[in-house]
Short mmCIF file of C-alpha atoms and ligand atoms in Angstrom, two decimals:
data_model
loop_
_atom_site.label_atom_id
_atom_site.label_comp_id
_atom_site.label_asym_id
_atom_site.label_seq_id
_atom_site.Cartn_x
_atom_site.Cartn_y
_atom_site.Cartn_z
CA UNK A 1 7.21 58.15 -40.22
CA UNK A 2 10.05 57.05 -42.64
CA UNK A 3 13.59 57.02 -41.31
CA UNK A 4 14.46 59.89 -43.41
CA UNK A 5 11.99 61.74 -45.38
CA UNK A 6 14.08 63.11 -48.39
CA UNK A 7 15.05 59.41 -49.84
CA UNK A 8 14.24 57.95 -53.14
CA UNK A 9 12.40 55.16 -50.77
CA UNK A 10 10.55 57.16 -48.57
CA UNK A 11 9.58 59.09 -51.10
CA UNK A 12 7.88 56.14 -53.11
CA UNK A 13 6.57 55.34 -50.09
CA UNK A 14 4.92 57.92 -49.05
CA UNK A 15 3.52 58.60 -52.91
CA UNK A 16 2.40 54.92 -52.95
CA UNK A 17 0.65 54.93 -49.76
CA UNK A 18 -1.33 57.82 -50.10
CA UNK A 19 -2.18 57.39 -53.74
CA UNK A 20 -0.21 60.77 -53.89
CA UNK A 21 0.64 62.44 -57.49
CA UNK A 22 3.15 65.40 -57.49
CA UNK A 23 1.52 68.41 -59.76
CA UNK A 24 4.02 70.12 -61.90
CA UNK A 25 1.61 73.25 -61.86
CA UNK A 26 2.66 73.32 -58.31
CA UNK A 27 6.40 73.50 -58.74
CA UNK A 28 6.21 69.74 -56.85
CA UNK A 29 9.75 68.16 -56.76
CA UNK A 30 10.54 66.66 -54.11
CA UNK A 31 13.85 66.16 -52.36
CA UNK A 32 15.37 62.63 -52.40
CA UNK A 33 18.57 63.23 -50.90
CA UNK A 34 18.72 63.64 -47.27
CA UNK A 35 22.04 65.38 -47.63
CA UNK A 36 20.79 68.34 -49.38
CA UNK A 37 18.04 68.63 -46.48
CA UNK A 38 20.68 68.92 -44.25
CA UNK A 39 23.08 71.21 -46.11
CA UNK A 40 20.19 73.71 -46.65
CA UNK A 41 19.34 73.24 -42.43
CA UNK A 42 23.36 74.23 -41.80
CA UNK A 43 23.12 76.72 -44.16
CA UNK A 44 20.13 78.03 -42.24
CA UNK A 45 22.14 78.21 -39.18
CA UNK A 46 19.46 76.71 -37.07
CA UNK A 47 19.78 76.87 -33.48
CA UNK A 48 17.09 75.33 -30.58
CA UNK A 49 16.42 78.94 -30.15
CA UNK A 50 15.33 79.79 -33.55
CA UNK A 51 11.53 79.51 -34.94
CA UNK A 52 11.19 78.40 -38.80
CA UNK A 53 9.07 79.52 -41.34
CA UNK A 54 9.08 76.92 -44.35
CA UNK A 55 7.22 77.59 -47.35
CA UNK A 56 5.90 73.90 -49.20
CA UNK A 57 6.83 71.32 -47.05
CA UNK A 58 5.49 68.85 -49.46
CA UNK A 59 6.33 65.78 -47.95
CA UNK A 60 8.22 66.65 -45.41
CA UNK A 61 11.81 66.32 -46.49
CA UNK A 62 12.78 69.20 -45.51
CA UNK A 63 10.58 69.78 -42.56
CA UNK A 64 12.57 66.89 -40.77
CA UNK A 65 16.12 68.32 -41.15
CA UNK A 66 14.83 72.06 -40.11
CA UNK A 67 12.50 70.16 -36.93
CA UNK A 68 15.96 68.33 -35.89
CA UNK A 69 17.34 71.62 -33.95
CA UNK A 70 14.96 74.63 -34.39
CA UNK A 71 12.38 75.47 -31.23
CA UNK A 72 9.45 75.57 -34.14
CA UNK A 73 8.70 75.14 -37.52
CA UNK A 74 5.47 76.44 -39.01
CA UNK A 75 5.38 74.65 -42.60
CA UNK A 76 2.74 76.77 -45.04
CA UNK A 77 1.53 74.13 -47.62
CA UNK A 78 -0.68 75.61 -50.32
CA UNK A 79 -1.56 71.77 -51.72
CA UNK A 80 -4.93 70.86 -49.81
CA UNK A 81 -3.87 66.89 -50.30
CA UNK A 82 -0.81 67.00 -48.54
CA UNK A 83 -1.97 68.40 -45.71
CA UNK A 84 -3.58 65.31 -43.74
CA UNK A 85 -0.46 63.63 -44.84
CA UNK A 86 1.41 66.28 -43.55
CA UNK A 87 0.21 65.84 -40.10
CA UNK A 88 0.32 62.43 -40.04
CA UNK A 89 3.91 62.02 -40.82
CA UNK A 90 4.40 64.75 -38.03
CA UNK A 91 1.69 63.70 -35.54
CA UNK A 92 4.31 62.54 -32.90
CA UNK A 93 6.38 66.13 -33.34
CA UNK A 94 5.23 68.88 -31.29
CA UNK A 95 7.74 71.11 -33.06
CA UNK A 96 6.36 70.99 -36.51
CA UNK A 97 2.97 73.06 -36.92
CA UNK A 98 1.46 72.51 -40.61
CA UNK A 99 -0.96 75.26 -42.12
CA UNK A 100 -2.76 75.88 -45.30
CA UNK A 101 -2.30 78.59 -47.48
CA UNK A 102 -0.92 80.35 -50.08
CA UNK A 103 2.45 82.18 -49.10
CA UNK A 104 2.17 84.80 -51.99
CA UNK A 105 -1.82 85.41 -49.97
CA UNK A 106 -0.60 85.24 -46.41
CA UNK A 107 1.31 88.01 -44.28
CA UNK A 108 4.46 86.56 -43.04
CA UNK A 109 4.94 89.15 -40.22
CA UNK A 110 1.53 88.52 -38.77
CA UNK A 111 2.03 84.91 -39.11
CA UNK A 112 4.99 85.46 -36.71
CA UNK A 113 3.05 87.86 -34.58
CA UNK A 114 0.08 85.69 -33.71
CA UNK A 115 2.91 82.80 -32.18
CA UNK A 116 4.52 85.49 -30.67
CA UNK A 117 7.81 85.19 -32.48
CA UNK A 118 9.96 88.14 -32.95
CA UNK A 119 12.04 87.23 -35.32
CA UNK A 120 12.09 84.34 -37.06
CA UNK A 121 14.39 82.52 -40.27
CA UNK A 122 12.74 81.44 -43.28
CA UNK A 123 13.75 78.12 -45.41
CA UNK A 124 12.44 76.75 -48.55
CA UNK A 125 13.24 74.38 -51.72
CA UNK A 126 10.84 77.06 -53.06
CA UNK A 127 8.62 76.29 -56.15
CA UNK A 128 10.07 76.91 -59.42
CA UNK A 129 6.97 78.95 -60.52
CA UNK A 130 6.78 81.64 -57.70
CA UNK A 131 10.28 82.00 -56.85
CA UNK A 132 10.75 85.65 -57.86
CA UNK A 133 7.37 87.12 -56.36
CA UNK A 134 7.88 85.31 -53.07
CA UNK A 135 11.24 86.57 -52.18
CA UNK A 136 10.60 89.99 -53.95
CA UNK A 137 7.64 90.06 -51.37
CA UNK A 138 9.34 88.78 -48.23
CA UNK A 139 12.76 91.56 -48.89
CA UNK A 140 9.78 93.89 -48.99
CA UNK A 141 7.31 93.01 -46.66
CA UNK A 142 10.17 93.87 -44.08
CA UNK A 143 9.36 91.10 -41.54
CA UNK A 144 11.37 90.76 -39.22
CA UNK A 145 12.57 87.30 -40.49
CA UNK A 146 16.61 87.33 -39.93
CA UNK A 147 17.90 84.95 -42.45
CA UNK A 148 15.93 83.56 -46.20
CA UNK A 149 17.46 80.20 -46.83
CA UNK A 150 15.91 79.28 -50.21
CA UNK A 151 16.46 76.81 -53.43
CA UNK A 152 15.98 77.66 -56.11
CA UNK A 153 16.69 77.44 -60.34
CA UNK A 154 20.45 77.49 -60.62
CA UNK A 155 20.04 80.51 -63.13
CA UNK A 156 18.17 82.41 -60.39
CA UNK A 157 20.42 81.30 -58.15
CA UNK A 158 23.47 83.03 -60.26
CA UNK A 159 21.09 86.38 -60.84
CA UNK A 160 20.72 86.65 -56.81
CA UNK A 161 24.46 86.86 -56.27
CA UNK A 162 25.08 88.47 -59.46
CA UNK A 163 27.81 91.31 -59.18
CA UNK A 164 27.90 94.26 -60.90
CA UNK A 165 29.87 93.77 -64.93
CA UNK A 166 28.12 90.19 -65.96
CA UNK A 167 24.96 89.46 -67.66
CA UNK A 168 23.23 87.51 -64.51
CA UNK A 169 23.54 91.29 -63.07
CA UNK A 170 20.38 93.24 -62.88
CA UNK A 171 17.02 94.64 -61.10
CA UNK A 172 16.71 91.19 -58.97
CA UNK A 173 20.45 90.87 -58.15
CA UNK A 174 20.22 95.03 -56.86
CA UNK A 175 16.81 94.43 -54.91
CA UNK A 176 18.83 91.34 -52.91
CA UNK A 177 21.92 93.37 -52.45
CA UNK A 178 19.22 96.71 -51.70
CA UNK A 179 17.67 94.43 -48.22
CA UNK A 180 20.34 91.86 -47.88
CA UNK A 181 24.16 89.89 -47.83
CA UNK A 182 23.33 86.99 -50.51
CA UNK A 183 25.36 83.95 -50.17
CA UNK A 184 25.58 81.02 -52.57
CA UNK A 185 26.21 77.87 -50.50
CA UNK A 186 25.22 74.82 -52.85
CA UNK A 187 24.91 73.47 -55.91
CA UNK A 188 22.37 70.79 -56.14
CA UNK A 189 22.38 68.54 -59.29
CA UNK A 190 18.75 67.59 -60.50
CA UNK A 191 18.94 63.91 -59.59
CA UNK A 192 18.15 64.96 -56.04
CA UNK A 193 14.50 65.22 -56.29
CA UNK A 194 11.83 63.74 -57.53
CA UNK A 195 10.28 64.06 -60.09
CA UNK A 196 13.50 65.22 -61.93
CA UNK A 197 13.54 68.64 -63.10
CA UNK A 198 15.12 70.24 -66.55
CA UNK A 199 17.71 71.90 -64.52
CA UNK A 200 19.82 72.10 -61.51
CA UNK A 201 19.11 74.08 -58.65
CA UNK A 202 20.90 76.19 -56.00
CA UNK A 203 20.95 77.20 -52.10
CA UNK A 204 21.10 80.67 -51.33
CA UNK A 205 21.60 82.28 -48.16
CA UNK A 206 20.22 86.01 -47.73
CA UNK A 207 20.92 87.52 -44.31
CA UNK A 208 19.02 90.78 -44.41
CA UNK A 209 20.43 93.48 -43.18
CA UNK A 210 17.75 95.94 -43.44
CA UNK A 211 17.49 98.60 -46.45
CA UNK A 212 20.99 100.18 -47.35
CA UNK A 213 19.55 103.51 -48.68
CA UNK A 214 17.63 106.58 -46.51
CA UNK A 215 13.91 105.61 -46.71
CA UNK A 216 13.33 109.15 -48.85
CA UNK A 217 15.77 107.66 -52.00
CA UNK A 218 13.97 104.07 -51.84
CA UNK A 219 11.53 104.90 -54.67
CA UNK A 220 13.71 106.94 -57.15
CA UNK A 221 16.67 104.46 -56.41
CA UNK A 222 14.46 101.43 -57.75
CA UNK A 223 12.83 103.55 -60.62
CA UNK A 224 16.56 103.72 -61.67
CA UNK A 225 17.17 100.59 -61.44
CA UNK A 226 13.98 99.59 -64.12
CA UNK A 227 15.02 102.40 -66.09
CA UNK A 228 18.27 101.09 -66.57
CA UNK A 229 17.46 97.33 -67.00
CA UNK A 230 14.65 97.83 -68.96
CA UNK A 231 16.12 98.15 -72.28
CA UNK A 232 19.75 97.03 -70.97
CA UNK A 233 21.77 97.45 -73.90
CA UNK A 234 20.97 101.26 -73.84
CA UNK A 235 23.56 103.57 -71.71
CA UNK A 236 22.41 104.71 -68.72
CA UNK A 237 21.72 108.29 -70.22
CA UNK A 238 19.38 106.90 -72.58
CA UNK A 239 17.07 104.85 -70.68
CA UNK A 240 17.06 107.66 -68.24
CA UNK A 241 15.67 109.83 -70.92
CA UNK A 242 12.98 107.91 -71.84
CA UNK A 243 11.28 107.83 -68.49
CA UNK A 244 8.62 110.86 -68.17
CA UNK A 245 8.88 111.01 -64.54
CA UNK A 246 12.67 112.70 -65.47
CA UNK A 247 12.25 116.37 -65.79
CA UNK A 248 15.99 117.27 -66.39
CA UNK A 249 17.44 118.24 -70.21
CA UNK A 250 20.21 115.62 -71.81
CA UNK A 251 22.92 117.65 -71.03
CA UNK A 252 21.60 118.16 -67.07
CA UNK A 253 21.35 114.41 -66.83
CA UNK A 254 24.70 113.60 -68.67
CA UNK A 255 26.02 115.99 -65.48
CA UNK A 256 24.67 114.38 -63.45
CA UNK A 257 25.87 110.82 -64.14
CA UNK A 258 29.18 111.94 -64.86
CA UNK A 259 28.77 113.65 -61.11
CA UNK A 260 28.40 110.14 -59.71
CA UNK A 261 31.35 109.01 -61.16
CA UNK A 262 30.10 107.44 -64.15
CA UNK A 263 31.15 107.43 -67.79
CA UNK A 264 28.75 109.31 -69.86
CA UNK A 265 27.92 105.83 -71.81
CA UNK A 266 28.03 103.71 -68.55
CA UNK A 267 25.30 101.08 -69.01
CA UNK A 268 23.21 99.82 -66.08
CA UNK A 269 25.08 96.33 -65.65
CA UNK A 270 28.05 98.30 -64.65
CA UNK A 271 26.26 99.75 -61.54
CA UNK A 272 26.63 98.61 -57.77
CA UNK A 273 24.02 99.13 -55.72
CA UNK A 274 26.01 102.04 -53.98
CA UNK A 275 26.41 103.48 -57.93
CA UNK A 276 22.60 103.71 -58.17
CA UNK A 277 22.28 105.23 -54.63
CA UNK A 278 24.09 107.86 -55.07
CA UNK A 279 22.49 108.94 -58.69
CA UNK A 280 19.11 108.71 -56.49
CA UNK A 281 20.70 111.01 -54.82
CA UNK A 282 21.85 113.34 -57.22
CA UNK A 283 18.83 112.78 -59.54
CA UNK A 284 16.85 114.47 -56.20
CA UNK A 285 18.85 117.41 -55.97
N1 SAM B 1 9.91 71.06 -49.32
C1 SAM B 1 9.60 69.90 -50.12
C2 SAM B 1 10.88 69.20 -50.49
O1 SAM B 1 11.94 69.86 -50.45
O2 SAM B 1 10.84 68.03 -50.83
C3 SAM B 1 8.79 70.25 -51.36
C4 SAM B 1 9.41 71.31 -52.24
S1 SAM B 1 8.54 71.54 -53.77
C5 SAM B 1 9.85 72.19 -54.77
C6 SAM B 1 7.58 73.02 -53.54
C7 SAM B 1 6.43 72.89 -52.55
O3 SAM B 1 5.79 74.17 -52.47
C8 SAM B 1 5.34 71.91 -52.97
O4 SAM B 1 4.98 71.14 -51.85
C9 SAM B 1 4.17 72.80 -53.39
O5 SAM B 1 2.92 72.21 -53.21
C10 SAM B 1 4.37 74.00 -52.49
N2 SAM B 1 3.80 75.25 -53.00
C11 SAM B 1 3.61 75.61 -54.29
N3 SAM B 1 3.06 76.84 -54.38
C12 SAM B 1 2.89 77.26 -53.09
C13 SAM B 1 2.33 78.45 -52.54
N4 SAM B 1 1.88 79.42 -53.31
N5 SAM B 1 2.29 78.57 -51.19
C14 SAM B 1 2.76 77.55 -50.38
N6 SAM B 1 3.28 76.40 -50.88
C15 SAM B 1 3.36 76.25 -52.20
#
């Protein structure tokens, strides 16, 4: 095994020696600063009592930092050639356990289950291509995973910690806030992997905290939210009434939002997550 994985050497190393090429199709770039392993590890918070789930370990890079203090990591590769190269790198750590599969196919929760892991964080330079589906489907899944550390696209990055007023704000920025506290902790120019992507990428940090709204408002409450980024330079009102699952008049909705608060030309961007509870709420009533 290479001194440290996540180097511009032991990168070309490990490519040369296995007659390895990275497949863009697969969102392959691979870190090649050992720096950013570890910054994404702290920002992880990983103790020797904590069990790590990472999605594409491709090389290893960041398998290494995450192996350094947790009890466990189970690394889910979905490429079927990295997988003897996987173990081989790891062969002499009894920490790191390497599967096949793909993450968007597999059931987190009973991944955890069958090691007997109650909870469990979850770390990933995550693939460019699947970003949004795979954390959409982890914040809903509701596995009891305590902490997502995950890079990912700068501009995603910015839309996850997106507050309410900007034009990064909207339905993925609300679903983060909705099942977590979303951190920004790094910026990571593109020169750190390799091959180089077209942009810079970001680490986030997403402690979930469970759902914020009663489980009854969950549906209506995310409706909203599509209703009102959907066409997002509409006011709320607007977008409201084009949705045929509202049965309420203009002039009962425009009550309504003005009820919660709201202007009667409020647009959706201006909405916390606590805005578009309580018009759930009210939109219920
Ligand atoms: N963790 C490595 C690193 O930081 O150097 C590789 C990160 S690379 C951006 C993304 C990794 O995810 C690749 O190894 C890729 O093969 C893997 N991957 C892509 N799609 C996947 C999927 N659906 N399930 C699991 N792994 C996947």
């Amino acid at each position: 095994m290479p001194a440290r994985i996540a180097t511009h050497a032991a990168v070309a190393e490990l490519t040369r020696r296995y007659n390895y090429q990275p497949r863009k199709s697969l969102g392959q770039n691979f870190l090649t600063d050992p720096r950013v392993a570890e910054k994404i590890a702290a920002a992880a918070r990983i103790t020797p009592d904590d069990c790590v789930i990472e999605i594409g370990p491709g090389l290893g890079g960041l398998t290494e930092a995450l192996s350094e203090n947790a009890a466990a990591v189970l690394a889910v590769e979905v490429d079927k050639r990295l997988i003897d190269i996987l173990k081989e790198i790891f062969a002499g750590n009894s920490r790191v356990e390497i599967i096949q599969g793909d993450i968007l196919k597999m059931d987190v929760g009973a991944l955890m289950l069958e090691r007997g892991w109650r909870t469990a964080k979850l770390a990933a330079n995550l693939p460019y291509y699947i970003t949004t589906p795979v954390l959409m489907s982890l914040l809903e899944s509701r596995c009891p995973l305590s902490v997502i550390t995950v890079m990912v696209q700068k501009e995603v990055a910015t839309r996850l910690c997106a507050k309410p007023g900007g034009k990064d704000y909207g339905a993925l920025s609300l679903a983060a806030a909705y099942y977590a506290d979303v951190t920004l902790t790094a910026i990571v120019p593109r020169n750190c992997f390799y091959p180089r992507p077209h942009v810079d990428s970001a680490v986030v940090t997403l402690e979930l905290t469970g759902p914020k709204a009663e489980p009854d408002d969950e549906e209506l409450l995310f409706k909203c939210v599509r209703a009102a980024f959907g066409q997002r330079r509409k006011t709320l009102l607007n977008c409201l009434r084009a949705r045929e699952w509202i049965n309420k008049g203009r002039e009962e909705l425009l009550n309504i939002i003005k009820g919660c608060g709201f202007d009667g030309d409020i647009r959706g961007e201006a909405i916390s997550l606590e805005g578009f509870i309580r018009l759930a709420r009210k939109l219920k009533d």
